[in-house]
Amino acid sequence: MTLTTLALRKQLEQTEADIDQTNRDLDLLDKKRTLILHQLAIVATFPVLTLPVEITREIFIGCLPFAQCRPFTTKEKNYGTAAATLLSICREWRHIALSTPELWTVLSLRFDPIPSGVTVPKSEQVEAYIDRWLGRAGMRPLSLCFERARRGNNVLHDCSFPPTRMGGIINRYSKRIEYLELYLTQTDIDQLGLDDIELPQLERVSFGPIYPAESDNPVVAFPHAPRLHNVSLVAYAYFEYYALPSLQLTTFEGTISSMELFSVALNLVEVKCSVEFLDPTPTSPVQHPRLQSLAFFPNVKAPMDILPYLTLPSLQALHISEVEDTTYPSLFAFFRRSGPPLTTLCIRANNEDFLDWEQCVSSVGATLENLELEYPSRAVQDSILCIDDDKYPYNRRVETSTIFPRLPN
């Protein structure tokens, strides 16, 4: 049956009326939904917001980088201002963050050159930002890291924030600085004025990388830091490039080019160093009465063996696995000369040119509690365990308790 024009028009009107009603219903439902969401936001409980403020505060503190084991890693430097992120999450978190001084005790800043055409901040704006940040830390000890932009090993000198202004910041907070890290050139560090600044709370410092550097003009640093005891020098920051308060140091990590460290820093307890060359070459061993731990790490190349130039009667831990050119007769001579109460020995055990280990370990075997062998060969292992094919032709297992009575099985 064919509908008339009039009937079709009536159906169209009814359909349009239904659509209008449906749209009105949707509008009402949307308004109802908005009202419910608003009411839910008022009464809902989000788990993270139900935590006591003290717990939230500890979570914040635990998630941010701090200067417990320095120097800063690259990731930590990238997040050196991470506490500011907490301010933009919600009002509650902003309040907690601003009332947690521990979040603001660490500040890592990198100063880059400002391209032409970019508005340079007024001279006081950077200092104002730093003051605002560190002001939230109350009177707590501070950990600061300043880095100048560099391309490869070369620091870019067209940075708009000169070392003298960095020195002014260090001087302003000198009474509270506990840890200081400087990625600057040797010249920049000299311009900071560290020879005049009093740093009564400073305990640890780290320098590097600095290139180029001059060994003929050592930078006088931290003569007025009575609590400084831990120094870490990174990359090209040699110990000889600085005049440090050596007698008060107990921990050192870095590169050396002479035996001066062991001659002047007589209270050192722990040293981790890299040695690429010695100038001058010592004529006799240097005796250090207090050193308890000595380890070597590679820099550009494997560190050289300096054991022939040392006597360490208090040594308890020796890590020389990175020293590929260690001649084990020199190790035996070092043990015999030093007579150390050694408890930990880490060596590279793939040197089959020397297999007379029975004599080498005899002077330390009685006290040794931890023996670490890197890349061990069977021949070296047998030599260390005093295994002789003629003496033990059928049983190659020997009780180590007679050789190393304190070594766990």
Short mmCIF file of C-alpha atoms in Angstrom, two decimals:
data_model
loop_
_atom_site.label_atom_id
_atom_site.label_comp_id
_atom_site.label_asym_id
_atom_site.label_seq_id
_atom_site.Cartn_x
_atom_site.Cartn_y
_atom_site.Cartn_z
CA MET A 1 0.00 0.00 0.00
CA THR A 2 1.43 3.32 -1.01
CA LEU A 3 1.32 6.03 1.69
CA THR A 4 0.03 9.40 0.76
CA THR A 5 2.15 12.49 1.03
CA LEU A 6 0.17 13.59 4.07
CA ALA A 7 0.82 10.33 5.92
CA LEU A 8 4.54 10.46 5.20
CA ARG A 9 4.76 14.02 6.49
CA LYS A 10 3.06 12.97 9.74
CA GLN A 11 5.56 10.11 10.18
CA LEU A 12 8.45 12.52 9.60
CA GLU A 13 7.09 14.95 12.18
CA GLN A 14 6.75 12.13 14.72
CA THR A 15 10.27 10.90 14.04
CA GLU A 16 11.69 14.40 14.45
CA ALA A 17 9.74 14.78 17.69
CA ASP A 18 11.19 11.49 18.94
CA ILE A 19 14.70 12.68 18.05
CA ASP A 20 14.15 15.95 19.92
CA GLN A 21 12.90 14.06 22.97
CA THR A 22 15.84 11.68 22.81
CA ASN A 23 18.25 14.63 22.67
CA ARG A 24 16.51 16.21 25.66
CA ASP A 25 16.81 12.90 27.51
CA LEU A 26 20.51 12.70 26.63
CA ASP A 27 21.03 16.25 27.90
CA LEU A 28 19.32 15.34 31.15
CA LEU A 29 21.43 12.18 31.48
CA ASP A 30 24.61 14.14 30.76
CA LYS A 31 23.73 16.72 33.43
CA LYS A 32 22.92 13.91 35.84
CA ARG A 33 26.26 12.27 35.05
CA THR A 34 28.12 15.53 35.66
CA LEU A 35 26.34 15.98 38.99
CA ILE A 36 27.18 12.42 40.06
CA LEU A 37 30.86 12.88 39.13
CA HIS A 38 30.97 16.11 41.11
CA GLN A 39 29.41 14.42 44.14
CA LEU A 40 31.75 11.45 43.73
CA ALA A 41 34.79 13.73 43.67
CA ILE A 42 33.64 15.15 47.01
CA VAL A 43 33.04 11.87 48.81
CA ALA A 44 35.28 9.40 46.92
CA THR A 45 38.39 7.96 48.59
CA PHE A 46 41.48 7.58 46.40
CA PRO A 47 43.89 5.12 48.08
CA VAL A 48 46.95 7.33 47.71
CA LEU A 49 45.10 10.27 49.30
CA THR A 50 44.03 8.18 52.28
CA LEU A 51 47.63 7.57 53.35
CA PRO A 52 48.80 9.46 56.42
CA VAL A 53 50.79 12.54 55.52
CA GLU A 54 53.86 11.06 57.19
CA ILE A 55 53.80 8.01 54.89
CA THR A 56 53.23 10.11 51.76
CA ARG A 57 56.12 12.31 52.79
CA GLU A 58 58.43 9.28 53.18
CA ILE A 59 57.34 7.98 49.76
CA PHE A 60 58.22 11.32 48.21
CA ILE A 61 61.61 11.30 49.90
CA GLY A 62 62.33 7.71 48.87
CA CYS A 63 61.52 8.28 45.20
CA LEU A 64 63.84 11.22 44.60
CA PRO A 65 67.62 11.13 44.03
CA PHE A 66 69.76 11.98 47.00
CA ALA A 67 73.45 12.32 47.68
CA GLN A 68 74.01 9.18 49.73
CA CYS A 69 76.43 7.55 47.28
CA ARG A 70 78.08 10.18 45.20
CA PRO A 71 78.79 11.37 42.59
CA PHE A 72 75.41 11.98 40.99
CA THR A 73 74.55 9.57 38.18
CA THR A 74 73.40 11.00 34.85
CA LYS A 75 69.83 10.05 35.69
CA GLU A 76 70.05 11.78 39.06
CA LYS A 77 71.40 14.93 37.44
CA ASN A 78 68.52 14.90 34.96
CA TYR A 79 66.10 14.68 37.89
CA GLY A 80 67.97 17.12 40.09
CA THR A 81 64.89 19.34 40.17
CA ALA A 82 62.37 16.49 40.29
CA ALA A 83 60.80 17.71 43.52
CA ALA A 84 59.17 20.53 41.55
CA THR A 85 57.06 17.94 39.68
CA LEU A 86 55.22 17.10 42.89
CA LEU A 87 53.94 20.66 43.10
CA SER A 88 51.83 20.28 39.95
CA ILE A 89 49.97 17.03 40.76
CA CYS A 90 47.29 18.21 43.18
CA ARG A 91 46.80 20.69 46.00
CA GLU A 92 47.29 18.04 48.69
CA TRP A 93 50.59 16.83 47.23
CA ARG A 94 51.76 20.40 46.72
CA HIS A 95 51.13 21.12 50.39
CA ILE A 96 52.96 17.95 51.48
CA ALA A 97 55.92 18.65 49.18
CA LEU A 98 56.31 22.24 50.33
CA SER A 99 56.18 21.14 53.96
CA THR A 100 58.85 18.44 53.49
CA PRO A 101 62.26 20.13 53.80
CA GLU A 102 64.17 16.95 52.85
CA LEU A 103 62.85 17.21 49.27
CA TRP A 104 64.63 20.51 48.73
CA THR A 105 68.06 19.70 50.16
CA VAL A 106 69.38 18.42 46.80
CA LEU A 107 69.77 20.68 43.78
CA SER A 108 71.51 19.79 40.51
CA LEU A 109 71.80 22.53 37.89
CA ARG A 110 73.32 22.48 34.42
CA PHE A 111 74.14 25.82 32.82
CA ASP A 112 73.93 25.81 29.02
CA PRO A 113 74.84 28.52 26.52
CA ILE A 114 71.84 30.64 25.55
CA PRO A 115 71.38 30.84 21.74
CA SER A 116 71.21 34.22 20.06
CA GLY A 117 67.70 35.62 19.84
CA VAL A 118 66.65 34.06 23.14
CA THR A 119 65.87 36.44 25.97
CA VAL A 120 68.53 36.13 28.67
CA PRO A 121 67.11 36.01 32.21
CA LYS A 122 67.97 38.92 34.43
CA SER A 123 71.04 38.33 36.52
CA GLU A 124 69.09 37.96 39.75
CA GLN A 125 66.47 35.51 38.43
CA VAL A 126 68.67 32.39 38.61
CA GLU A 127 69.79 33.25 42.13
CA ALA A 128 66.18 33.93 43.12
CA TYR A 129 65.15 30.49 41.84
CA ILE A 130 67.97 28.82 43.79
CA ASP A 131 67.13 30.80 46.92
CA ARG A 132 63.47 29.83 46.65
CA TRP A 133 64.37 26.16 46.20
CA LEU A 134 66.93 25.90 48.97
CA GLY A 135 64.84 28.10 51.25
CA ARG A 136 62.29 25.29 51.42
CA ALA A 137 64.97 23.03 52.94
CA GLY A 138 64.94 24.98 56.17
CA MET A 139 68.29 24.65 57.93
CA ARG A 140 69.04 21.11 56.75
CA PRO A 141 72.39 20.14 55.16
CA LEU A 142 72.56 20.68 51.40
CA SER A 143 73.90 18.70 48.43
CA LEU A 144 74.66 20.84 45.38
CA CYS A 145 75.76 19.91 41.86
CA PHE A 146 76.80 22.54 39.31
CA GLU A 147 77.62 21.58 35.72
CA ARG A 148 78.72 23.67 32.77
CA ALA A 149 77.60 22.49 29.32
CA ARG A 150 80.30 20.79 27.29
CA ARG A 151 80.84 19.32 23.85
CA GLY A 152 82.85 16.13 24.18
CA ASN A 153 85.59 16.85 26.70
CA ASN A 154 85.54 20.60 26.08
CA VAL A 155 83.46 22.82 28.34
CA LEU A 156 81.53 25.49 26.44
CA HIS A 157 82.76 28.83 27.77
CA ASP A 158 80.00 31.01 26.29
CA CYS A 159 77.68 30.06 29.13
CA SER A 160 75.81 33.07 30.50
CA PHE A 161 76.32 31.99 34.13
CA PRO A 162 79.99 32.60 35.02
CA PRO A 163 81.89 30.73 37.75
CA THR A 164 82.03 33.84 39.92
CA ARG A 165 78.24 33.73 40.31
CA MET A 166 78.40 30.02 41.15
CA GLY A 167 80.99 30.89 43.76
CA GLY A 168 78.62 33.49 45.16
CA ILE A 169 75.91 30.85 45.57
CA ILE A 170 78.33 28.44 47.27
CA ASN A 171 79.46 31.21 49.59
CA ARG A 172 75.86 32.16 50.42
CA TYR A 173 75.01 28.62 51.54
CA SER A 174 78.48 27.65 52.73
CA LYS A 175 77.41 27.03 56.33
CA ARG A 176 74.95 24.30 55.23
CA ILE A 177 76.66 22.54 52.30
CA GLU A 178 77.43 18.92 53.14
CA TYR A 179 78.15 17.62 49.63
CA LEU A 180 79.41 19.54 46.60
CA GLU A 181 79.81 18.30 43.03
CA LEU A 182 81.41 20.42 40.32
CA TYR A 183 81.50 19.52 36.62
CA LEU A 184 83.66 22.44 35.60
CA THR A 185 87.06 23.14 34.13
CA GLN A 186 90.05 23.55 36.38
CA THR A 187 90.04 27.27 35.60
CA ASP A 188 86.36 27.54 36.50
CA ILE A 189 86.93 25.81 39.84
CA ASP A 190 89.80 28.18 40.56
CA GLN A 191 87.48 31.15 39.94
CA LEU A 192 84.92 29.88 42.47
CA GLY A 193 87.12 31.15 45.29
CA LEU A 194 87.10 27.86 47.20
CA ASP A 195 90.35 28.84 48.90
CA ASP A 196 88.53 31.59 50.84
CA ILE A 197 85.09 30.10 51.52
CA GLU A 198 84.46 28.60 54.96
CA LEU A 199 82.55 25.32 54.68
CA PRO A 200 82.13 24.01 58.23
CA GLN A 201 79.65 21.22 57.28
CA LEU A 202 81.26 20.01 54.04
CA GLU A 203 82.07 16.29 54.22
CA ARG A 204 82.28 15.12 50.59
CA VAL A 205 83.25 16.66 47.26
CA SER A 206 83.45 15.46 43.67
CA PHE A 207 85.18 17.14 40.70
CA GLY A 208 85.08 16.40 37.02
CA PRO A 209 85.36 16.08 34.19
CA ILE A 210 87.87 18.88 33.68
CA TYR A 211 89.70 19.28 30.40
CA PRO A 212 92.11 20.72 29.62
CA ALA A 213 93.90 20.85 32.97
CA GLU A 214 97.28 22.01 34.18
CA SER A 215 99.28 20.11 36.76
CA ASP A 216 101.77 22.97 37.17
CA ASN A 217 99.18 25.22 38.83
CA PRO A 218 97.23 23.17 41.37
CA VAL A 219 93.97 24.75 42.49
CA VAL A 220 93.83 25.46 46.22
CA ALA A 221 90.49 24.12 47.40
CA PHE A 222 88.70 23.70 50.71
CA PRO A 223 91.38 24.78 53.20
CA HIS A 224 88.54 25.93 55.49
CA ALA A 225 86.48 22.72 55.44
CA PRO A 226 87.45 20.95 58.68
CA ARG A 227 85.00 18.04 58.21
CA LEU A 228 85.94 17.21 54.61
CA HIS A 229 87.06 13.58 54.49
CA ASN A 230 85.79 12.12 51.20
CA VAL A 231 87.05 13.24 47.77
CA SER A 232 86.01 11.81 44.41
CA LEU A 233 87.74 12.92 41.21
CA VAL A 234 86.07 11.96 37.93
CA ALA A 235 87.69 11.40 34.53
CA TYR A 236 90.54 13.88 33.95
CA ALA A 237 90.54 15.39 37.43
CA TYR A 238 93.90 14.16 38.73
CA PHE A 239 94.73 14.39 42.42
CA GLU A 240 97.91 16.33 41.62
CA TYR A 241 95.85 19.11 39.99
CA TYR A 242 94.47 20.24 43.37
CA ALA A 243 95.89 21.39 46.68
CA LEU A 244 93.47 19.72 49.07
CA PRO A 245 93.51 19.39 52.87
CA SER A 246 95.05 15.95 52.41
CA LEU A 247 95.76 15.10 56.03
CA GLN A 248 92.08 15.02 56.94
CA LEU A 249 91.01 12.76 54.05
CA THR A 250 89.91 9.22 54.87
CA THR A 251 88.38 8.20 51.51
CA PHE A 252 89.66 8.93 48.01
CA GLU A 253 88.48 7.91 44.55
CA GLY A 254 90.10 9.16 41.38
CA THR A 255 93.11 9.15 39.08
CA ILE A 256 96.66 9.72 40.28
CA SER A 257 99.87 10.31 38.34
CA SER A 258 102.34 10.02 41.21
CA MET A 259 102.64 8.47 44.67
CA GLU A 260 102.00 11.86 46.30
CA LEU A 261 98.55 10.78 47.53
CA PHE A 262 100.05 8.05 49.72
CA SER A 263 102.75 10.38 51.01
CA VAL A 264 100.60 13.34 52.07
CA ALA A 265 97.17 11.85 52.88
CA LEU A 266 98.37 9.81 55.84
CA ASN A 267 94.93 9.24 57.36
CA LEU A 268 93.41 7.56 54.32
CA VAL A 269 91.51 4.38 55.09
CA GLU A 270 90.03 3.62 51.66
CA VAL A 271 91.43 4.33 48.18
CA LYS A 272 89.98 3.48 44.79
CA CYS A 273 92.21 4.78 42.05
CA SER A 274 93.33 4.57 38.45
CA VAL A 275 96.98 4.96 37.49
CA GLU A 276 97.96 5.47 33.85
CA PHE A 277 101.53 6.61 34.49
CA LEU A 278 103.81 7.66 37.33
CA ASP A 279 105.93 10.79 37.18
CA PRO A 280 108.36 10.59 38.80
CA THR A 281 108.92 6.88 39.26
CA PRO A 282 109.54 6.18 42.96
CA THR A 283 112.95 4.94 43.97
CA SER A 284 111.64 3.12 47.05
CA PRO A 285 108.25 1.96 48.36
CA VAL A 286 106.03 4.48 50.14
CA GLN A 287 104.68 3.24 53.46
CA HIS A 288 101.15 4.18 54.45
CA PRO A 289 100.31 3.14 58.02
CA ARG A 290 96.49 3.40 57.99
CA LEU A 291 95.19 2.34 54.58
CA GLN A 292 92.78 -0.60 54.92
CA SER A 293 91.25 -0.90 51.44
CA LEU A 294 92.89 -0.45 48.04
CA ALA A 295 91.15 -0.99 44.69
CA PHE A 296 92.03 -0.13 41.11
CA PHE A 297 89.68 0.80 38.27
CA PRO A 298 90.34 1.47 34.57
CA ASN A 299 90.11 4.97 33.14
CA VAL A 300 91.20 5.26 29.50
CA LYS A 301 93.16 2.02 29.84
CA ALA A 302 93.88 -0.63 32.43
CA PRO A 303 95.62 0.81 35.50
CA MET A 304 99.29 0.13 35.95
CA ASP A 305 100.66 -1.95 38.80
CA ILE A 306 101.93 0.29 41.62
CA LEU A 307 102.25 -2.41 44.29
CA PRO A 308 106.07 -2.41 43.93
CA TYR A 309 105.98 1.18 45.22
CA LEU A 310 103.76 0.59 48.27
CA THR A 311 104.02 -0.84 51.76
CA LEU A 312 100.63 -1.16 53.48
CA PRO A 313 100.86 -2.89 56.87
CA SER A 314 97.17 -2.26 57.76
CA LEU A 315 95.64 -3.38 54.45
CA GLN A 316 92.55 -5.58 54.79
CA ALA A 317 91.08 -5.51 51.26
CA LEU A 318 92.94 -5.54 47.94
CA HIS A 319 91.17 -5.47 44.55
CA ILE A 320 93.60 -5.75 41.62
CA SER A 321 91.53 -7.67 39.07
CA GLU A 322 91.53 -4.66 36.72
CA VAL A 323 95.34 -4.44 36.74
CA GLU A 324 96.10 -6.65 33.77
CA ASP A 325 99.87 -6.20 33.93
CA THR A 326 100.23 -7.22 37.58
CA THR A 327 103.28 -9.41 37.95
CA TYR A 328 102.56 -11.78 40.78
CA PRO A 329 106.16 -11.90 42.00
CA SER A 330 105.62 -8.20 42.77
CA LEU A 331 102.42 -9.17 44.62
CA PHE A 332 104.32 -11.71 46.71
CA ALA A 333 107.01 -9.12 47.44
CA PHE A 334 104.28 -6.67 48.44
CA PHE A 335 102.72 -9.23 50.83
CA ARG A 336 106.07 -10.09 52.32
CA ARG A 337 107.06 -6.43 52.70
CA SER A 338 103.72 -5.27 54.12
CA GLY A 339 102.62 -8.28 56.19
CA PRO A 340 98.99 -7.08 55.98
CA PRO A 341 96.05 -8.66 57.88
CA LEU A 342 94.36 -9.19 54.52
CA THR A 343 90.78 -10.49 54.62
CA THR A 344 89.68 -9.80 51.01
CA LEU A 345 91.67 -10.40 47.83
CA CYS A 346 90.31 -9.94 44.29
CA ILE A 347 92.67 -10.88 41.44
CA ARG A 348 92.66 -11.62 37.72
CA ALA A 349 93.39 -15.35 37.67
CA ASN A 350 94.24 -15.95 34.03
CA ASN A 351 97.95 -15.16 34.16
CA GLU A 352 99.48 -18.58 33.59
CA ASP A 353 102.99 -17.19 33.34
CA PHE A 354 103.13 -17.26 37.13
CA LEU A 355 101.93 -20.40 38.91
CA ASP A 356 103.84 -20.34 42.19
CA TRP A 357 100.77 -19.29 44.16
CA GLU A 358 101.54 -21.45 47.18
CA GLN A 359 104.33 -19.12 48.18
CA CYS A 360 102.39 -16.00 47.16
CA VAL A 361 99.33 -16.66 49.33
CA SER A 362 101.17 -18.17 52.26
CA SER A 363 101.61 -14.79 53.94
CA VAL A 364 97.90 -13.87 53.72
CA GLY A 365 96.13 -17.25 53.64
CA ALA A 366 95.79 -17.40 57.41
CA THR A 367 93.64 -14.23 57.54
CA LEU A 368 91.88 -14.40 54.17
CA GLU A 369 88.08 -14.61 54.40
CA ASN A 370 87.07 -13.68 50.85
CA LEU A 371 88.94 -14.71 47.69
CA GLU A 372 87.59 -13.48 44.34
CA LEU A 373 89.06 -14.87 41.11
CA GLU A 374 88.15 -13.17 37.84
CA TYR A 375 88.57 -15.16 34.60
CA PRO A 376 90.21 -18.06 36.46
CA SER A 377 92.08 -20.69 34.47
CA ARG A 378 92.33 -24.29 35.72
CA ALA A 379 96.10 -24.01 36.04
CA VAL A 380 95.87 -20.92 38.24
CA GLN A 381 93.13 -22.45 40.38
CA ASP A 382 95.23 -25.56 40.92
CA SER A 383 98.22 -23.40 41.79
CA ILE A 384 96.22 -21.37 44.31
CA LEU A 385 94.97 -24.56 45.95
CA CYS A 386 98.52 -25.93 45.98
CA ILE A 387 97.52 -28.89 43.78
CA ASP A 388 100.43 -30.84 42.33
CA ASP A 389 99.73 -33.60 39.79
CA ASP A 390 102.65 -35.64 41.13
CA LYS A 391 101.53 -35.19 44.72
CA TYR A 392 97.80 -35.79 44.05
CA PRO A 393 97.71 -38.02 40.95
CA TYR A 394 94.30 -39.60 41.66
CA ASN A 395 92.46 -37.08 43.80
CA ARG A 396 92.47 -33.49 42.60
CA ARG A 397 90.24 -32.29 45.46
CA VAL A 398 92.11 -30.72 48.34
CA GLU A 399 90.64 -29.34 51.55
CA THR A 400 91.07 -25.57 51.44
CA SER A 401 90.75 -25.29 55.21
CA THR A 402 94.43 -26.06 55.64
CA ILE A 403 95.40 -23.31 53.19
CA PHE A 404 92.71 -20.75 54.00
CA PRO A 405 91.37 -21.58 57.47
CA ARG A 406 88.96 -18.59 57.50
CA LEU A 407 87.70 -18.97 53.95
CA PRO A 408 84.08 -20.24 53.81
CA ASN A 409 83.64 -23.51 51.92
#
